Amino acid sequence: MELIQSDPWASLKAFTTARIALGRTGTAIPLREVLAFKMAHAHARDAVYSKLDTSALQEQLQSFHLPVPLLHSRAADRYEYLQRPDKGRRLDADSAASLAPQHADVVFILADGLSATAVNVHACPLLQQVLPMLKATGISVGPLCLVQQGRVAIGDEIGALLKAKVTIVLIGERPGLSAADSMGAYITYGPQVGNTDEVRNCISNIREEGLQYPAAAGKIFYLLQEALRLKLSGVELKDNYGLLS
């Protein structure tokens, strides 16, 4: 039986899921914490190899009454996706040929990224918050694109082919050891192949235990309106959401 000596600042664990105040037994970490770490690592690995539930997502997305094209990157499978990031940034030939100009204000792209689990769980609830805001203000929305084996930059090619003013990529973030289902939203004005990350605004850690859906939806709505008004995004577009409220 382990004799565990607790940390004097253990009360701070109430405010974070980070691994703090683990206690110790002798000079070692308690066995329960070692096992918890191994379990978290297993969840993170599982998230990286998870797959988009395209059938369920297509069914849920139908409620928004928008086209839902199913697209694929140039990465043939998960192993190529992880070894060749460049292939995850571009559409395969069939997917690119299937897209025609829509000239919408904004296009949403749902991509697996490094945690398809995050998109499977959080994308539709977030869209339920965001899309009514856009409709109420007259912002036009193009197809809701589902992309398998996609990275953030694949939104540039999709947006360019659809002639969208702005793309918003909802994508699974690299899983951490306390969050295997974190989703990010990347907003880009003027999408075109070759864009780099300084032209994007990122909203990170969208999940129930992180940035919850109403707050994430508010940030997306604010940044989208500002991007359309100022005709820019990225480092030049400051996130002042909530500062003046």
PDB file of C-alpha atoms in Angstrom:
ATOM      1  CA  MET A   1       0.000   0.000   0.000  1.00  0.00           C
ATOM      2  CA  GLU A   2       1.372   3.387  -1.034  1.00  0.00           C
ATOM      3  CA  LEU A   3       1.870   6.082   1.571  1.00  0.00           C
ATOM      4  CA  ILE A   4       1.152   9.213  -0.442  1.00  0.00           C
ATOM      5  CA  GLN A   5       2.329  12.607   0.730  1.00  0.00           C
ATOM      6  CA  SER A   6       0.030  15.287  -0.696  1.00  0.00           C
ATOM      7  CA  ASP A   7       1.118  18.670  -2.061  1.00  0.00           C
ATOM      8  CA  PRO A   8       0.241  21.807  -0.047  1.00  0.00           C
ATOM      9  CA  TRP A   9      -1.202  23.459  -3.164  1.00  0.00           C
ATOM     10  CA  ALA A  10      -3.539  20.562  -4.066  1.00  0.00           C
ATOM     11  CA  SER A  11      -6.522  22.946  -3.781  1.00  0.00           C
ATOM     12  CA  LEU A  12      -5.454  24.507  -7.111  1.00  0.00           C
ATOM     13  CA  LYS A  13      -6.480  21.288  -8.885  1.00  0.00           C
ATOM     14  CA  ALA A  14     -10.045  22.575  -8.706  1.00  0.00           C
ATOM     15  CA  PHE A  15      -9.167  25.209 -11.323  1.00  0.00           C
ATOM     16  CA  THR A  16      -7.277  23.179 -13.930  1.00  0.00           C
ATOM     17  CA  THR A  17      -7.047  19.760 -15.553  1.00  0.00           C
ATOM     18  CA  ALA A  18      -3.262  20.155 -15.836  1.00  0.00           C
ATOM     19  CA  ARG A  19      -1.137  17.631 -13.993  1.00  0.00           C
ATOM     20  CA  ILE A  20      -0.269  19.579 -10.864  1.00  0.00           C
ATOM     21  CA  ALA A  21      -0.112  18.624  -7.186  1.00  0.00           C
ATOM     22  CA  LEU A  22       0.245  14.914  -7.966  1.00  0.00           C
ATOM     23  CA  GLY A  23       1.611  14.091  -4.559  1.00  0.00           C
ATOM     24  CA  ARG A  24       4.523  11.701  -4.047  1.00  0.00           C
ATOM     25  CA  THR A  25       5.417   8.465  -2.418  1.00  0.00           C
ATOM     26  CA  GLY A  26       9.021   8.632  -1.320  1.00  0.00           C
ATOM     27  CA  THR A  27      10.798  10.217  -4.294  1.00  0.00           C
ATOM     28  CA  ALA A  28       8.377   8.836  -6.890  1.00  0.00           C
ATOM     29  CA  ILE A  29       5.032   9.826  -8.394  1.00  0.00           C
ATOM     30  CA  PRO A  30       2.160   7.795  -6.941  1.00  0.00           C
ATOM     31  CA  LEU A  31       1.192   4.721  -8.962  1.00  0.00           C
ATOM     32  CA  ARG A  32      -2.348   6.019  -9.575  1.00  0.00           C
ATOM     33  CA  GLU A  33      -0.906   9.120 -11.251  1.00  0.00           C
ATOM     34  CA  VAL A  34       1.459   7.041 -13.379  1.00  0.00           C
ATOM     35  CA  LEU A  35      -1.470   4.921 -14.555  1.00  0.00           C
ATOM     36  CA  ALA A  36      -3.598   8.030 -15.208  1.00  0.00           C
ATOM     37  CA  PHE A  37      -0.791   9.462 -17.348  1.00  0.00           C
ATOM     38  CA  LYS A  38      -0.562   6.247 -19.369  1.00  0.00           C
ATOM     39  CA  MET A  39      -4.336   6.275 -19.898  1.00  0.00           C
ATOM     40  CA  ALA A  40      -4.275   9.903 -21.070  1.00  0.00           C
ATOM     41  CA  HIS A  41      -1.451   9.072 -23.469  1.00  0.00           C
ATOM     42  CA  ALA A  42      -3.499   6.168 -24.863  1.00  0.00           C
ATOM     43  CA  HIS A  43      -6.501   8.470 -25.390  1.00  0.00           C
ATOM     44  CA  ALA A  44      -4.280  10.949 -27.247  1.00  0.00           C
ATOM     45  CA  ARG A  45      -2.928   8.225 -29.540  1.00  0.00           C
ATOM     46  CA  ASP A  46      -6.453   6.954 -30.198  1.00  0.00           C
ATOM     47  CA  ALA A  47      -7.559  10.497 -31.107  1.00  0.00           C
ATOM     48  CA  VAL A  48      -4.804  10.864 -33.705  1.00  0.00           C
ATOM     49  CA  TYR A  49      -5.966   7.687 -35.445  1.00  0.00           C
ATOM     50  CA  SER A  50      -9.689   8.335 -35.071  1.00  0.00           C
ATOM     51  CA  LYS A  51     -11.862   8.691 -38.183  1.00  0.00           C
ATOM     52  CA  LEU A  52     -14.529  11.164 -39.188  1.00  0.00           C
ATOM     53  CA  ASP A  53     -17.961   9.637 -38.717  1.00  0.00           C
ATOM     54  CA  THR A  54     -19.037  10.892 -42.117  1.00  0.00           C
ATOM     55  CA  SER A  55     -22.423   9.154 -42.098  1.00  0.00           C
ATOM     56  CA  ALA A  56     -23.452  10.622 -38.748  1.00  0.00           C
ATOM     57  CA  LEU A  57     -22.059  14.054 -39.603  1.00  0.00           C
ATOM     58  CA  GLN A  58     -23.821  14.175 -42.978  1.00  0.00           C
ATOM     59  CA  GLU A  59     -27.090  13.226 -41.293  1.00  0.00           C
ATOM     60  CA  GLN A  60     -26.696  15.899 -38.600  1.00  0.00           C
ATOM     61  CA  LEU A  61     -25.621  18.574 -41.075  1.00  0.00           C
ATOM     62  CA  GLN A  62     -28.717  18.026 -43.229  1.00  0.00           C
ATOM     63  CA  SER A  63     -30.707  19.930 -40.595  1.00  0.00           C
ATOM     64  CA  PHE A  64     -28.996  23.151 -41.746  1.00  0.00           C
ATOM     65  CA  HIS A  65     -30.398  22.776 -45.286  1.00  0.00           C
ATOM     66  CA  LEU A  66     -27.057  23.409 -46.963  1.00  0.00           C
ATOM     67  CA  PRO A  67     -25.077  21.216 -49.382  1.00  0.00           C
ATOM     68  CA  VAL A  68     -22.691  18.811 -47.629  1.00  0.00           C
ATOM     69  CA  PRO A  69     -19.987  17.685 -50.086  1.00  0.00           C
ATOM     70  CA  LEU A  70     -17.705  14.889 -48.919  1.00  0.00           C
ATOM     71  CA  LEU A  71     -14.120  15.660 -49.933  1.00  0.00           C
ATOM     72  CA  HIS A  72     -10.702  14.040 -49.518  1.00  0.00           C
ATOM     73  CA  SER A  73      -7.165  15.355 -49.391  1.00  0.00           C
ATOM     74  CA  ARG A  74      -4.284  13.985 -51.444  1.00  0.00           C
ATOM     75  CA  ALA A  75      -3.238  11.836 -48.483  1.00  0.00           C
ATOM     76  CA  ALA A  76      -4.524   8.372 -49.318  1.00  0.00           C
ATOM     77  CA  ASP A  77      -4.698   7.127 -45.719  1.00  0.00           C
ATOM     78  CA  ARG A  78      -3.824   8.067 -42.153  1.00  0.00           C
ATOM     79  CA  TYR A  79      -0.243   6.893 -42.393  1.00  0.00           C
ATOM     80  CA  GLU A  80       0.463   9.033 -45.453  1.00  0.00           C
ATOM     81  CA  TYR A  81      -1.372  11.929 -43.800  1.00  0.00           C
ATOM     82  CA  LEU A  82       0.948  11.809 -40.779  1.00  0.00           C
ATOM     83  CA  GLN A  83       4.121  11.355 -42.833  1.00  0.00           C
ATOM     84  CA  ARG A  84       3.304  13.871 -45.594  1.00  0.00           C
ATOM     85  CA  PRO A  85       1.675  17.015 -44.145  1.00  0.00           C
ATOM     86  CA  ASP A  86       1.817  18.647 -47.585  1.00  0.00           C
ATOM     87  CA  LYS A  87      -0.666  16.137 -48.983  1.00  0.00           C
ATOM     88  CA  GLY A  88      -3.161  16.959 -46.252  1.00  0.00           C
ATOM     89  CA  ARG A  89      -3.177  20.599 -47.374  1.00  0.00           C
ATOM     90  CA  ARG A  90      -4.493  19.949 -50.902  1.00  0.00           C
ATOM     91  CA  LEU A  91      -7.585  18.251 -52.337  1.00  0.00           C
ATOM     92  CA  ASP A  92      -7.346  15.158 -54.481  1.00  0.00           C
ATOM     93  CA  ALA A  93      -8.292  15.579 -58.139  1.00  0.00           C
ATOM     94  CA  ASP A  94     -11.851  14.239 -57.853  1.00  0.00           C
ATOM     95  CA  SER A  95     -12.675  16.471 -54.886  1.00  0.00           C
ATOM     96  CA  ALA A  96     -11.267  19.582 -56.553  1.00  0.00           C
ATOM     97  CA  ALA A  97     -13.231  18.857 -59.733  1.00  0.00           C
ATOM     98  CA  SER A  98     -16.479  18.508 -57.780  1.00  0.00           C
ATOM     99  CA  LEU A  99     -16.460  22.095 -56.459  1.00  0.00           C
ATOM    100  CA  ALA A 100     -17.964  24.983 -58.424  1.00  0.00           C
ATOM    101  CA  PRO A 101     -18.049  28.693 -57.487  1.00  0.00           C
ATOM    102  CA  GLN A 102     -20.775  29.629 -54.979  1.00  0.00           C
ATOM    103  CA  HIS A 103     -19.674  33.212 -54.134  1.00  0.00           C
ATOM    104  CA  ALA A 104     -20.848  32.932 -50.523  1.00  0.00           C
ATOM    105  CA  ASP A 105     -19.610  35.191 -47.747  1.00  0.00           C
ATOM    106  CA  VAL A 106     -18.361  32.235 -45.728  1.00  0.00           C
ATOM    107  CA  VAL A 107     -17.753  28.523 -46.174  1.00  0.00           C
ATOM    108  CA  PHE A 108     -17.343  26.117 -43.262  1.00  0.00           C
ATOM    109  CA  ILE A 109     -14.931  23.204 -43.652  1.00  0.00           C
ATOM    110  CA  LEU A 110     -15.010  20.309 -41.186  1.00  0.00           C
ATOM    111  CA  ALA A 111     -11.705  18.400 -41.273  1.00  0.00           C
ATOM    112  CA  ASP A 112     -10.412  15.587 -39.100  1.00  0.00           C
ATOM    113  CA  GLY A 113      -7.000  17.126 -38.409  1.00  0.00           C
ATOM    114  CA  LEU A 114      -5.268  15.337 -35.545  1.00  0.00           C
ATOM    115  CA  SER A 115      -8.457  14.411 -33.686  1.00  0.00           C
ATOM    116  CA  ALA A 116     -11.471  13.434 -35.749  1.00  0.00           C
ATOM    117  CA  THR A 117     -13.151  12.686 -32.424  1.00  0.00           C
ATOM    118  CA  ALA A 118     -13.219  16.423 -31.682  1.00  0.00           C
ATOM    119  CA  VAL A 119     -15.049  17.197 -34.926  1.00  0.00           C
ATOM    120  CA  ASN A 120     -17.435  14.269 -34.516  1.00  0.00           C
ATOM    121  CA  VAL A 121     -18.452  15.557 -31.081  1.00  0.00           C
ATOM    122  CA  HIS A 122     -18.237  19.362 -31.253  1.00  0.00           C
ATOM    123  CA  ALA A 123     -18.684  20.595 -34.834  1.00  0.00           C
ATOM    124  CA  CYS A 124     -22.456  20.277 -35.156  1.00  0.00           C
ATOM    125  CA  PRO A 125     -23.318  21.704 -31.706  1.00  0.00           C
ATOM    126  CA  LEU A 126     -21.083  24.689 -32.492  1.00  0.00           C
ATOM    127  CA  LEU A 127     -22.734  25.220 -35.893  1.00  0.00           C
ATOM    128  CA  GLN A 128     -26.136  25.145 -34.190  1.00  0.00           C
ATOM    129  CA  GLN A 129     -24.990  28.221 -32.269  1.00  0.00           C
ATOM    130  CA  VAL A 130     -23.219  30.036 -35.126  1.00  0.00           C
ATOM    131  CA  LEU A 131     -25.406  29.570 -38.199  1.00  0.00           C
ATOM    132  CA  PRO A 132     -28.547  31.278 -36.795  1.00  0.00           C
ATOM    133  CA  MET A 133     -26.401  34.352 -35.998  1.00  0.00           C
ATOM    134  CA  LEU A 134     -25.193  34.495 -39.596  1.00  0.00           C
ATOM    135  CA  LYS A 135     -28.685  34.032 -40.996  1.00  0.00           C
ATOM    136  CA  ALA A 136     -30.057  36.805 -38.791  1.00  0.00           C
ATOM    137  CA  THR A 137     -27.480  39.286 -40.097  1.00  0.00           C
ATOM    138  CA  GLY A 138     -27.700  38.300 -43.764  1.00  0.00           C
ATOM    139  CA  ILE A 139     -24.254  36.697 -44.044  1.00  0.00           C
ATOM    140  CA  SER A 140     -24.482  34.095 -46.795  1.00  0.00           C
ATOM    141  CA  VAL A 141     -23.168  30.596 -46.087  1.00  0.00           C
ATOM    142  CA  GLY A 142     -21.912  28.176 -48.723  1.00  0.00           C
ATOM    143  CA  PRO A 143     -21.603  24.387 -48.532  1.00  0.00           C
ATOM    144  CA  LEU A 144     -20.624  22.665 -45.303  1.00  0.00           C
ATOM    145  CA  CYS A 145     -17.610  20.718 -46.555  1.00  0.00           C
ATOM    146  CA  LEU A 146     -16.535  17.466 -44.894  1.00  0.00           C
ATOM    147  CA  VAL A 147     -12.861  16.694 -45.544  1.00  0.00           C
ATOM    148  CA  GLN A 148     -11.116  13.430 -44.739  1.00  0.00           C
ATOM    149  CA  GLN A 149      -7.356  13.507 -44.030  1.00  0.00           C
ATOM    150  CA  GLY A 150      -7.382  17.315 -44.102  1.00  0.00           C
ATOM    151  CA  ARG A 151      -5.145  19.955 -42.534  1.00  0.00           C
ATOM    152  CA  VAL A 152      -5.939  23.606 -41.884  1.00  0.00           C
ATOM    153  CA  ALA A 153      -4.571  24.888 -45.189  1.00  0.00           C
ATOM    154  CA  ILE A 154      -6.897  22.691 -47.228  1.00  0.00           C
ATOM    155  CA  GLY A 155      -9.525  25.357 -46.539  1.00  0.00           C
ATOM    156  CA  ASP A 156      -7.575  27.739 -48.780  1.00  0.00           C
ATOM    157  CA  GLU A 157      -8.055  25.581 -51.863  1.00  0.00           C
ATOM    158  CA  ILE A 158     -11.696  24.865 -51.025  1.00  0.00           C
ATOM    159  CA  GLY A 159     -12.450  28.537 -50.451  1.00  0.00           C
ATOM    160  CA  ALA A 160     -10.683  29.552 -53.658  1.00  0.00           C
ATOM    161  CA  LEU A 161     -12.611  26.997 -55.742  1.00  0.00           C
ATOM    162  CA  LEU A 162     -15.922  28.048 -54.173  1.00  0.00           C
ATOM    163  CA  LYS A 163     -15.027  31.762 -54.522  1.00  0.00           C
ATOM    164  CA  ALA A 164     -15.832  32.358 -50.854  1.00  0.00           C
ATOM    165  CA  LYS A 165     -14.819  35.566 -49.108  1.00  0.00           C
ATOM    166  CA  VAL A 166     -13.961  33.771 -45.852  1.00  0.00           C
ATOM    167  CA  THR A 167     -13.323  30.191 -44.843  1.00  0.00           C
ATOM    168  CA  ILE A 168     -13.766  28.796 -41.350  1.00  0.00           C
ATOM    169  CA  VAL A 169     -12.038  25.461 -40.813  1.00  0.00           C
ATOM    170  CA  LEU A 170     -13.306  23.431 -37.859  1.00  0.00           C
ATOM    171  CA  ILE A 171     -10.587  20.895 -37.175  1.00  0.00           C
ATOM    172  CA  GLY A 172      -9.396  18.501 -34.508  1.00  0.00           C
ATOM    173  CA  GLU A 173      -6.398  19.917 -32.666  1.00  0.00           C
ATOM    174  CA  ARG A 174      -3.299  18.006 -31.663  1.00  0.00           C
ATOM    175  CA  PRO A 175      -4.454  16.052 -28.599  1.00  0.00           C
ATOM    176  CA  GLY A 176      -2.835  16.853 -25.296  1.00  0.00           C
ATOM    177  CA  LEU A 177      -2.616  14.704 -22.211  1.00  0.00           C
ATOM    178  CA  SER A 178      -5.639  16.386 -20.658  1.00  0.00           C
ATOM    179  CA  ALA A 179      -7.679  17.033 -23.828  1.00  0.00           C
ATOM    180  CA  ALA A 180      -7.965  14.455 -26.604  1.00  0.00           C
ATOM    181  CA  ASP A 181     -11.110  16.033 -28.107  1.00  0.00           C
ATOM    182  CA  SER A 182     -10.191  19.709 -28.500  1.00  0.00           C
ATOM    183  CA  MET A 183     -11.425  21.446 -31.679  1.00  0.00           C
ATOM    184  CA  GLY A 184     -10.048  24.597 -33.263  1.00  0.00           C
ATOM    185  CA  ALA A 185     -11.647  27.118 -35.648  1.00  0.00           C
ATOM    186  CA  TYR A 186      -9.384  28.836 -38.205  1.00  0.00           C
ATOM    187  CA  ILE A 187     -10.753  31.940 -39.943  1.00  0.00           C
ATOM    188  CA  THR A 188      -9.162  33.121 -43.197  1.00  0.00           C
ATOM    189  CA  TYR A 189     -10.194  36.085 -45.336  1.00  0.00           C
ATOM    190  CA  GLY A 190      -9.400  35.793 -49.052  1.00  0.00           C
ATOM    191  CA  PRO A 191      -8.586  32.073 -49.158  1.00  0.00           C
ATOM    192  CA  GLN A 192      -6.045  31.080 -51.779  1.00  0.00           C
ATOM    193  CA  VAL A 193      -3.512  28.301 -52.163  1.00  0.00           C
ATOM    194  CA  GLY A 194      -0.207  29.376 -50.651  1.00  0.00           C
ATOM    195  CA  ASN A 195      -1.617  31.292 -47.697  1.00  0.00           C
ATOM    196  CA  THR A 196       0.435  30.952 -44.532  1.00  0.00           C
ATOM    197  CA  ASP A 197      -0.628  30.948 -40.914  1.00  0.00           C
ATOM    198  CA  GLU A 198      -0.185  34.657 -40.205  1.00  0.00           C
ATOM    199  CA  VAL A 199      -3.316  35.365 -42.290  1.00  0.00           C
ATOM    200  CA  ARG A 200      -5.512  33.221 -40.041  1.00  0.00           C
ATOM    201  CA  ASN A 201      -7.291  33.814 -36.743  1.00  0.00           C
ATOM    202  CA  CYS A 202      -7.435  30.754 -34.511  1.00  0.00           C
ATOM    203  CA  ILE A 203      -9.995  30.008 -31.812  1.00  0.00           C
ATOM    204  CA  SER A 204      -8.693  27.050 -29.829  1.00  0.00           C
ATOM    205  CA  ASN A 205      -9.835  24.493 -27.249  1.00  0.00           C
ATOM    206  CA  ILE A 206     -13.508  24.391 -28.259  1.00  0.00           C
ATOM    207  CA  ARG A 207     -15.121  21.727 -26.082  1.00  0.00           C
ATOM    208  CA  GLU A 208     -17.372  21.497 -23.052  1.00  0.00           C
ATOM    209  CA  GLU A 209     -14.415  21.496 -20.641  1.00  0.00           C
ATOM    210  CA  GLY A 210     -12.662  24.359 -22.442  1.00  0.00           C
ATOM    211  CA  LEU A 211     -14.111  27.189 -24.530  1.00  0.00           C
ATOM    212  CA  GLN A 212     -17.789  26.292 -24.521  1.00  0.00           C
ATOM    213  CA  TYR A 213     -20.027  26.548 -27.583  1.00  0.00           C
ATOM    214  CA  PRO A 214     -21.774  29.884 -26.856  1.00  0.00           C
ATOM    215  CA  ALA A 215     -18.482  31.659 -26.176  1.00  0.00           C
ATOM    216  CA  ALA A 216     -16.807  30.074 -29.206  1.00  0.00           C
ATOM    217  CA  ALA A 217     -19.773  30.976 -31.413  1.00  0.00           C
ATOM    218  CA  GLY A 218     -19.640  34.576 -30.213  1.00  0.00           C
ATOM    219  CA  LYS A 219     -15.934  34.845 -31.026  1.00  0.00           C
ATOM    220  CA  ILE A 220     -16.397  33.309 -34.475  1.00  0.00           C
ATOM    221  CA  PHE A 221     -19.306  35.642 -35.248  1.00  0.00           C
ATOM    222  CA  TYR A 222     -17.362  38.703 -34.116  1.00  0.00           C
ATOM    223  CA  LEU A 223     -14.197  37.824 -36.047  1.00  0.00           C
ATOM    224  CA  LEU A 224     -16.165  36.910 -39.172  1.00  0.00           C
ATOM    225  CA  GLN A 225     -18.023  40.216 -39.146  1.00  0.00           C
ATOM    226  CA  GLU A 226     -14.773  42.116 -38.664  1.00  0.00           C
ATOM    227  CA  ALA A 227     -13.014  40.141 -41.407  1.00  0.00           C
ATOM    228  CA  LEU A 228     -15.800  40.959 -43.868  1.00  0.00           C
ATOM    229  CA  ARG A 229     -15.857  44.616 -42.788  1.00  0.00           C
ATOM    230  CA  LEU A 230     -12.103  45.182 -42.863  1.00  0.00           C
ATOM    231  CA  LYS A 231     -11.337  42.684 -45.654  1.00  0.00           C
ATOM    232  CA  LEU A 232      -8.523  41.023 -43.727  1.00  0.00           C
ATOM    233  CA  SER A 233      -7.742  38.366 -41.145  1.00  0.00           C
ATOM    234  CA  GLY A 234      -4.808  37.019 -39.176  1.00  0.00           C
ATOM    235  CA  VAL A 235      -2.306  39.149 -37.273  1.00  0.00           C
ATOM    236  CA  GLU A 236      -3.886  42.353 -38.594  1.00  0.00           C
ATOM    237  CA  LEU A 237      -7.331  41.427 -37.237  1.00  0.00           C
ATOM    238  CA  LYS A 238      -7.385  41.847 -33.462  1.00  0.00           C
ATOM    239  CA  ASP A 239      -9.722  39.801 -31.302  1.00  0.00           C
ATOM    240  CA  ASN A 240     -11.457  42.486 -29.224  1.00  0.00           C
ATOM    241  CA  TYR A 241     -14.525  40.355 -28.655  1.00  0.00           C
ATOM    242  CA  GLY A 242     -16.048  41.092 -25.265  1.00  0.00           C
ATOM    243  CA  LEU A 243     -13.587  43.846 -24.368  1.00  0.00           C
ATOM    244  CA  LEU A 244     -16.141  46.636 -24.794  1.00  0.00           C
ATOM    245  CA  SER A 245     -19.182  44.825 -23.436  1.00  0.00           C
TER     246      SER A 245
END
